[in-house]
Structure formats: C-alpha cells, structure tokens
C-alpha cells in the first residue's frame, strides 16, 4: 500500500489483514476504499458485507453481499455469501427471505459448519425435513465435537436468532 494506494487488491488485502487481527471496524475502511477504486470488485463487496454483519448493519451487509453475487454469480465462495445473506435477512426480520438464502447456503458441496448449520435450520423451517436430516448427519459425521457456541459468526445473529438455531439443532440432537 505504501507504493500504490489506488490498487484495489492491495486495499482488500490490507482489510483482510485487519480483519484477521480482529479489527472488523478498521477492515471496513479498506474494503470500502477497494470498492471506491473498483466498484465491480466482487470480493471486496463480499468481505465488506461480512464485516457489516459483524458490525450489526444487516441492510448494508445484504446490499454488498447481493452485489458480490450479482458481480460473480459462480464465485467458489457463493455459498458463504448466501449464508451471510440469510443471516442478514434474519436480522432484518425477513424470515422468509432468510430461509430461501439459507437453503442455498446448505447446498454447498463442501463441509463448512456455518453453512451446514444455516442450511439445516432453514430447511427445517421450510419443512424440508429429509434435507435437514441429511445436513444434520453431515454435521455429526464431519464435526463430531461440534459445539454451537464455538461457531464463528454466531454473534451476528442476535439473541432471537441464536435461540432459534439452538432449538432447531436440539431437535436433531446436535
């Protein structure tokens, strides 16, 4: 960054470094700067959306997550973005939209516990019990020592969201 403040990737990487250090507020500035330089930079929108969730700004989070998906609909991390969109919509009180995005997150071909949990809960709410049971089995099989309270990002859901997830997980003995 000392050599080129106008490089969107350098700004993004600096934001990622701040985020890894736990500096979510500081990272947002760098992601915003990357977007100001390159408005079509999907990865910067994705990361800013996640940081906005941590900051308790679900509307802004959803806006940037939506932009990331629109700019790069085949992103290899799109399932993570869908998860963030589901959490944002849940935080905004739109359970129906949250469930739709969460079901998409649960379709991830890889085993990332956050996506599996969101997918399980949303499929349960939607009445897709076979899919929910399948996701529960994946969680139990892949993460035998799973502990909900240790899942990254649960702070973004608020007390009502956490309570709902805990109740659903309990129904599947998780």
PDB file of C-alpha atoms in Angstrom:
ATOM      1  CA  UNK A   1       0.000   0.000   0.000  1.00  0.00           C
ATOM      2  CA  UNK A   2       2.910   2.293   0.530  1.00  0.00           C
ATOM      3  CA  UNK A   3       3.593   2.024  -3.184  1.00  0.00           C
ATOM      4  CA  UNK A   4       0.080   2.279  -4.647  1.00  0.00           C
ATOM      5  CA  UNK A   5      -2.924   3.494  -2.657  1.00  0.00           C
ATOM      6  CA  UNK A   6      -5.040   3.141  -5.805  1.00  0.00           C
ATOM      7  CA  UNK A   7      -4.638  -0.629  -6.059  1.00  0.00           C
ATOM      8  CA  UNK A   8      -7.978  -2.233  -5.081  1.00  0.00           C
ATOM      9  CA  UNK A   9      -6.366  -5.599  -4.380  1.00  0.00           C
ATOM     10  CA  UNK A  10      -3.817  -4.036  -2.036  1.00  0.00           C
ATOM     11  CA  UNK A  11      -6.638  -2.305  -0.156  1.00  0.00           C
ATOM     12  CA  UNK A  12      -8.598  -5.556   0.007  1.00  0.00           C
ATOM     13  CA  UNK A  13      -5.586  -7.461   1.327  1.00  0.00           C
ATOM     14  CA  UNK A  14      -4.924  -4.825   3.933  1.00  0.00           C
ATOM     15  CA  UNK A  15      -8.564  -5.090   5.010  1.00  0.00           C
ATOM     16  CA  UNK A  16      -8.272  -8.871   5.220  1.00  0.00           C
ATOM     17  CA  UNK A  17      -5.197  -8.491   7.427  1.00  0.00           C
ATOM     18  CA  UNK A  18      -7.046  -6.083   9.737  1.00  0.00           C
ATOM     19  CA  UNK A  19      -9.995  -8.480   9.904  1.00  0.00           C
ATOM     20  CA  UNK A  20      -7.737 -11.441  10.752  1.00  0.00           C
ATOM     21  CA  UNK A  21      -6.398  -9.408  13.659  1.00  0.00           C
ATOM     22  CA  UNK A  22      -9.962  -8.878  14.890  1.00  0.00           C
ATOM     23  CA  UNK A  23     -10.154  -5.312  13.621  1.00  0.00           C
ATOM     24  CA  UNK A  24     -13.519  -5.570  11.938  1.00  0.00           C
ATOM     25  CA  UNK A  25     -14.208  -1.829  12.125  1.00  0.00           C
ATOM     26  CA  UNK A  26     -10.792  -0.972  10.695  1.00  0.00           C
ATOM     27  CA  UNK A  27     -11.116  -3.532   7.913  1.00  0.00           C
ATOM     28  CA  UNK A  28     -14.324  -1.948   6.598  1.00  0.00           C
ATOM     29  CA  UNK A  29     -12.437   1.229   5.657  1.00  0.00           C
ATOM     30  CA  UNK A  30     -10.066  -0.733   3.436  1.00  0.00           C
ATOM     31  CA  UNK A  31     -12.837  -2.763   1.790  1.00  0.00           C
ATOM     32  CA  UNK A  32     -14.778   0.441   1.117  1.00  0.00           C
ATOM     33  CA  UNK A  33     -11.698   2.011  -0.428  1.00  0.00           C
ATOM     34  CA  UNK A  34     -11.207  -1.045  -2.670  1.00  0.00           C
ATOM     35  CA  UNK A  35     -14.834  -0.684  -3.836  1.00  0.00           C
ATOM     36  CA  UNK A  36     -14.433   3.055  -4.397  1.00  0.00           C
ATOM     37  CA  UNK A  37     -11.466   2.305  -6.662  1.00  0.00           C
ATOM     38  CA  UNK A  38     -13.067  -0.688  -8.404  1.00  0.00           C
ATOM     39  CA  UNK A  39     -16.880  -0.755  -7.940  1.00  0.00           C
ATOM     40  CA  UNK A  40     -17.154  -4.122  -9.705  1.00  0.00           C
ATOM     41  CA  UNK A  41     -14.707  -5.872  -7.349  1.00  0.00           C
ATOM     42  CA  UNK A  42     -16.929  -8.720  -6.125  1.00  0.00           C
ATOM     43  CA  UNK A  43     -14.505  -9.992  -3.485  1.00  0.00           C
ATOM     44  CA  UNK A  44     -14.357  -6.557  -1.816  1.00  0.00           C
ATOM     45  CA  UNK A  45     -18.176  -6.425  -1.737  1.00  0.00           C
ATOM     46  CA  UNK A  46     -18.264  -9.915  -0.219  1.00  0.00           C
ATOM     47  CA  UNK A  47     -15.819  -9.037   2.547  1.00  0.00           C
ATOM     48  CA  UNK A  48     -17.485  -5.700   3.283  1.00  0.00           C
ATOM     49  CA  UNK A  49     -20.823  -7.494   3.542  1.00  0.00           C
ATOM     50  CA  UNK A  50     -19.413  -9.903   6.117  1.00  0.00           C
ATOM     51  CA  UNK A  51     -17.850  -7.090   8.138  1.00  0.00           C
ATOM     52  CA  UNK A  52     -21.115  -5.161   8.079  1.00  0.00           C
ATOM     53  CA  UNK A  53     -22.829  -8.214   9.590  1.00  0.00           C
ATOM     54  CA  UNK A  54     -20.285  -8.208  12.423  1.00  0.00           C
ATOM     55  CA  UNK A  55     -20.929  -4.503  12.886  1.00  0.00           C
ATOM     56  CA  UNK A  56     -24.681  -5.059  13.206  1.00  0.00           C
ATOM     57  CA  UNK A  57     -25.615  -3.448   9.886  1.00  0.00           C
ATOM     58  CA  UNK A  58     -27.620  -6.184   8.129  1.00  0.00           C
ATOM     59  CA  UNK A  59     -29.118  -3.892   5.477  1.00  0.00           C
ATOM     60  CA  UNK A  60     -25.688  -2.732   4.306  1.00  0.00           C
ATOM     61  CA  UNK A  61     -24.383  -6.296   4.625  1.00  0.00           C
ATOM     62  CA  UNK A  62     -27.155  -7.621   2.391  1.00  0.00           C
ATOM     63  CA  UNK A  63     -26.561  -4.855  -0.147  1.00  0.00           C
ATOM     64  CA  UNK A  64     -22.862  -5.703  -0.510  1.00  0.00           C
ATOM     65  CA  UNK A  65     -23.419  -9.462  -0.412  1.00  0.00           C
ATOM     66  CA  UNK A  66     -26.037  -9.097  -3.170  1.00  0.00           C
ATOM     67  CA  UNK A  67     -23.596  -7.040  -5.205  1.00  0.00           C
ATOM     68  CA  UNK A  68     -20.940  -9.740  -4.798  1.00  0.00           C
ATOM     69  CA  UNK A  69     -23.312 -12.436  -6.070  1.00  0.00           C
ATOM     70  CA  UNK A  70     -24.505 -10.257  -8.959  1.00  0.00           C
ATOM     71  CA  UNK A  71     -20.932  -9.447  -9.978  1.00  0.00           C
ATOM     72  CA  UNK A  72     -19.686 -13.029  -9.692  1.00  0.00           C
ATOM     73  CA  UNK A  73     -22.602 -15.499  -9.586  1.00  0.00           C
ATOM     74  CA  UNK A  74     -20.305 -18.526  -9.908  1.00  0.00           C
ATOM     75  CA  UNK A  75     -17.917 -17.465  -7.173  1.00  0.00           C
ATOM     76  CA  UNK A  76     -16.455 -20.510  -5.441  1.00  0.00           C
ATOM     77  CA  UNK A  77     -17.439 -18.926  -2.109  1.00  0.00           C
ATOM     78  CA  UNK A  78     -21.007 -18.058  -3.137  1.00  0.00           C
ATOM     79  CA  UNK A  79     -22.395 -20.467  -0.533  1.00  0.00           C
ATOM     80  CA  UNK A  80     -20.675 -18.413   2.186  1.00  0.00           C
ATOM     81  CA  UNK A  81     -22.237 -15.290   0.696  1.00  0.00           C
ATOM     82  CA  UNK A  82     -25.661 -16.974   0.689  1.00  0.00           C
ATOM     83  CA  UNK A  83     -25.127 -17.777   4.389  1.00  0.00           C
ATOM     84  CA  UNK A  84     -24.331 -14.135   5.113  1.00  0.00           C
ATOM     85  CA  UNK A  85     -27.411 -13.059   3.151  1.00  0.00           C
ATOM     86  CA  UNK A  86     -29.560 -15.470   5.169  1.00  0.00           C
ATOM     87  CA  UNK A  87     -28.204 -14.099   8.448  1.00  0.00           C
ATOM     88  CA  UNK A  88     -28.705 -10.513   7.246  1.00  0.00           C
ATOM     89  CA  UNK A  89     -32.316 -11.180   6.270  1.00  0.00           C
ATOM     90  CA  UNK A  90     -32.979 -12.947   9.584  1.00  0.00           C
ATOM     91  CA  UNK A  91     -31.522  -9.934  11.411  1.00  0.00           C
ATOM     92  CA  UNK A  92     -33.775  -7.659   9.356  1.00  0.00           C
ATOM     93  CA  UNK A  93     -36.848  -9.682  10.370  1.00  0.00           C
ATOM     94  CA  UNK A  94     -37.463 -11.210   6.936  1.00  0.00           C
ATOM     95  CA  UNK A  95     -37.575 -14.889   7.866  1.00  0.00           C
ATOM     96  CA  UNK A  96     -38.999 -15.987   4.512  1.00  0.00           C
ATOM     97  CA  UNK A  97     -36.096 -14.480   2.535  1.00  0.00           C
ATOM     98  CA  UNK A  98     -33.653 -15.706   5.180  1.00  0.00           C
ATOM     99  CA  UNK A  99     -34.885 -19.263   4.706  1.00  0.00           C
ATOM    100  CA  UNK A 100     -34.506 -19.071   0.925  1.00  0.00           C
ATOM    101  CA  UNK A 101     -30.891 -17.851   1.145  1.00  0.00           C
ATOM    102  CA  UNK A 102     -30.114 -20.309   3.942  1.00  0.00           C
ATOM    103  CA  UNK A 103     -31.362 -23.260   1.899  1.00  0.00           C
ATOM    104  CA  UNK A 104     -28.969 -22.186  -0.862  1.00  0.00           C
ATOM    105  CA  UNK A 105     -26.107 -21.989   1.651  1.00  0.00           C
ATOM    106  CA  UNK A 106     -26.869 -25.556   2.714  1.00  0.00           C
ATOM    107  CA  UNK A 107     -26.321 -26.780  -0.859  1.00  0.00           C
ATOM    108  CA  UNK A 108     -22.583 -26.183  -0.590  1.00  0.00           C
ATOM    109  CA  UNK A 109     -20.648 -29.188  -1.894  1.00  0.00           C
ATOM    110  CA  UNK A 110     -18.050 -28.738   0.861  1.00  0.00           C
ATOM    111  CA  UNK A 111     -18.421 -29.195   4.596  1.00  0.00           C
ATOM    112  CA  UNK A 112     -18.224 -25.796   6.238  1.00  0.00           C
ATOM    113  CA  UNK A 113     -20.024 -25.972   9.551  1.00  0.00           C
ATOM    114  CA  UNK A 114     -21.595 -22.499   9.389  1.00  0.00           C
ATOM    115  CA  UNK A 115     -23.183 -23.207   6.012  1.00  0.00           C
ATOM    116  CA  UNK A 116     -24.373 -26.638   7.133  1.00  0.00           C
ATOM    117  CA  UNK A 117     -25.980 -25.229  10.293  1.00  0.00           C
ATOM    118  CA  UNK A 118     -27.712 -22.396   8.436  1.00  0.00           C
ATOM    119  CA  UNK A 119     -28.825 -24.819   5.719  1.00  0.00           C
ATOM    120  CA  UNK A 120     -30.137 -27.307   8.285  1.00  0.00           C
ATOM    121  CA  UNK A 121     -32.123 -24.654  10.143  1.00  0.00           C
ATOM    122  CA  UNK A 122     -33.576 -23.097   7.023  1.00  0.00           C
ATOM    123  CA  UNK A 123     -34.552 -26.435   5.509  1.00  0.00           C
ATOM    124  CA  UNK A 124     -36.164 -27.376   8.838  1.00  0.00           C
ATOM    125  CA  UNK A 125     -38.180 -24.134   8.889  1.00  0.00           C
ATOM    126  CA  UNK A 126     -39.202 -24.667   5.268  1.00  0.00           C
ATOM    127  CA  UNK A 127     -40.375 -28.203   6.067  1.00  0.00           C
ATOM    128  CA  UNK A 128     -37.661 -29.962   4.067  1.00  0.00           C
ATOM    129  CA  UNK A 129     -37.040 -32.499   6.839  1.00  0.00           C
ATOM    130  CA  UNK A 130     -35.200 -35.020   4.668  1.00  0.00           C
ATOM    131  CA  UNK A 131     -32.678 -32.375   3.629  1.00  0.00           C
ATOM    132  CA  UNK A 132     -32.410 -31.089   7.205  1.00  0.00           C
ATOM    133  CA  UNK A 133     -31.767 -34.634   8.480  1.00  0.00           C
ATOM    134  CA  UNK A 134     -29.126 -35.141   5.806  1.00  0.00           C
ATOM    135  CA  UNK A 135     -27.377 -31.907   6.813  1.00  0.00           C
ATOM    136  CA  UNK A 136     -27.560 -32.926  10.483  1.00  0.00           C
ATOM    137  CA  UNK A 137     -25.898 -36.218   9.612  1.00  0.00           C
ATOM    138  CA  UNK A 138     -23.140 -34.347   7.733  1.00  0.00           C
ATOM    139  CA  UNK A 139     -22.557 -32.105  10.747  1.00  0.00           C
ATOM    140  CA  UNK A 140     -22.394 -35.061  13.138  1.00  0.00           C
ATOM    141  CA  UNK A 141     -20.202 -37.110  10.807  1.00  0.00           C
ATOM    142  CA  UNK A 142     -17.785 -34.357   9.843  1.00  0.00           C
ATOM    143  CA  UNK A 143     -17.693 -32.433  13.120  1.00  0.00           C
ATOM    144  CA  UNK A 144     -18.165 -34.999  15.908  1.00  0.00           C
ATOM    145  CA  UNK A 145     -17.075 -32.475  18.564  1.00  0.00           C
ATOM    146  CA  UNK A 146     -19.388 -29.767  17.230  1.00  0.00           C
ATOM    147  CA  UNK A 147     -20.265 -27.047  19.729  1.00  0.00           C
ATOM    148  CA  UNK A 148     -22.687 -24.360  18.539  1.00  0.00           C
ATOM    149  CA  UNK A 149     -21.303 -21.699  20.869  1.00  0.00           C
ATOM    150  CA  UNK A 150     -17.879 -22.018  19.208  1.00  0.00           C
ATOM    151  CA  UNK A 151     -19.167 -21.427  15.679  1.00  0.00           C
ATOM    152  CA  UNK A 152     -17.613 -18.385  14.043  1.00  0.00           C
ATOM    153  CA  UNK A 153     -20.103 -15.624  13.430  1.00  0.00           C
ATOM    154  CA  UNK A 154     -22.870 -16.553  15.873  1.00  0.00           C
ATOM    155  CA  UNK A 155     -22.616 -13.044  17.298  1.00  0.00           C
ATOM    156  CA  UNK A 156     -24.120 -11.732  14.062  1.00  0.00           C
ATOM    157  CA  UNK A 157     -27.463 -13.439  14.666  1.00  0.00           C
ATOM    158  CA  UNK A 158     -28.726 -11.688  17.791  1.00  0.00           C
ATOM    159  CA  UNK A 159     -30.307 -13.447  20.747  1.00  0.00           C
ATOM    160  CA  UNK A 160     -33.534 -14.396  18.951  1.00  0.00           C
ATOM    161  CA  UNK A 161     -31.643 -15.909  16.024  1.00  0.00           C
ATOM    162  CA  UNK A 162     -29.271 -17.822  18.292  1.00  0.00           C
ATOM    163  CA  UNK A 163     -32.187 -19.150  20.338  1.00  0.00           C
ATOM    164  CA  UNK A 164     -33.986 -20.320  17.217  1.00  0.00           C
ATOM    165  CA  UNK A 165     -30.878 -22.094  15.903  1.00  0.00           C
ATOM    166  CA  UNK A 166     -30.202 -23.746  19.261  1.00  0.00           C
ATOM    167  CA  UNK A 167     -33.785 -25.030  19.435  1.00  0.00           C
ATOM    168  CA  UNK A 168     -33.645 -26.457  15.921  1.00  0.00           C
ATOM    169  CA  UNK A 169     -30.246 -28.089  16.476  1.00  0.00           C
ATOM    170  CA  UNK A 170     -31.579 -29.695  19.667  1.00  0.00           C
ATOM    171  CA  UNK A 171     -34.368 -31.334  17.625  1.00  0.00           C
ATOM    172  CA  UNK A 172     -31.641 -33.097  15.618  1.00  0.00           C
ATOM    173  CA  UNK A 173     -29.631 -33.979  18.746  1.00  0.00           C
ATOM    174  CA  UNK A 174     -26.849 -31.592  17.849  1.00  0.00           C
TER     175      UNK A 174
END
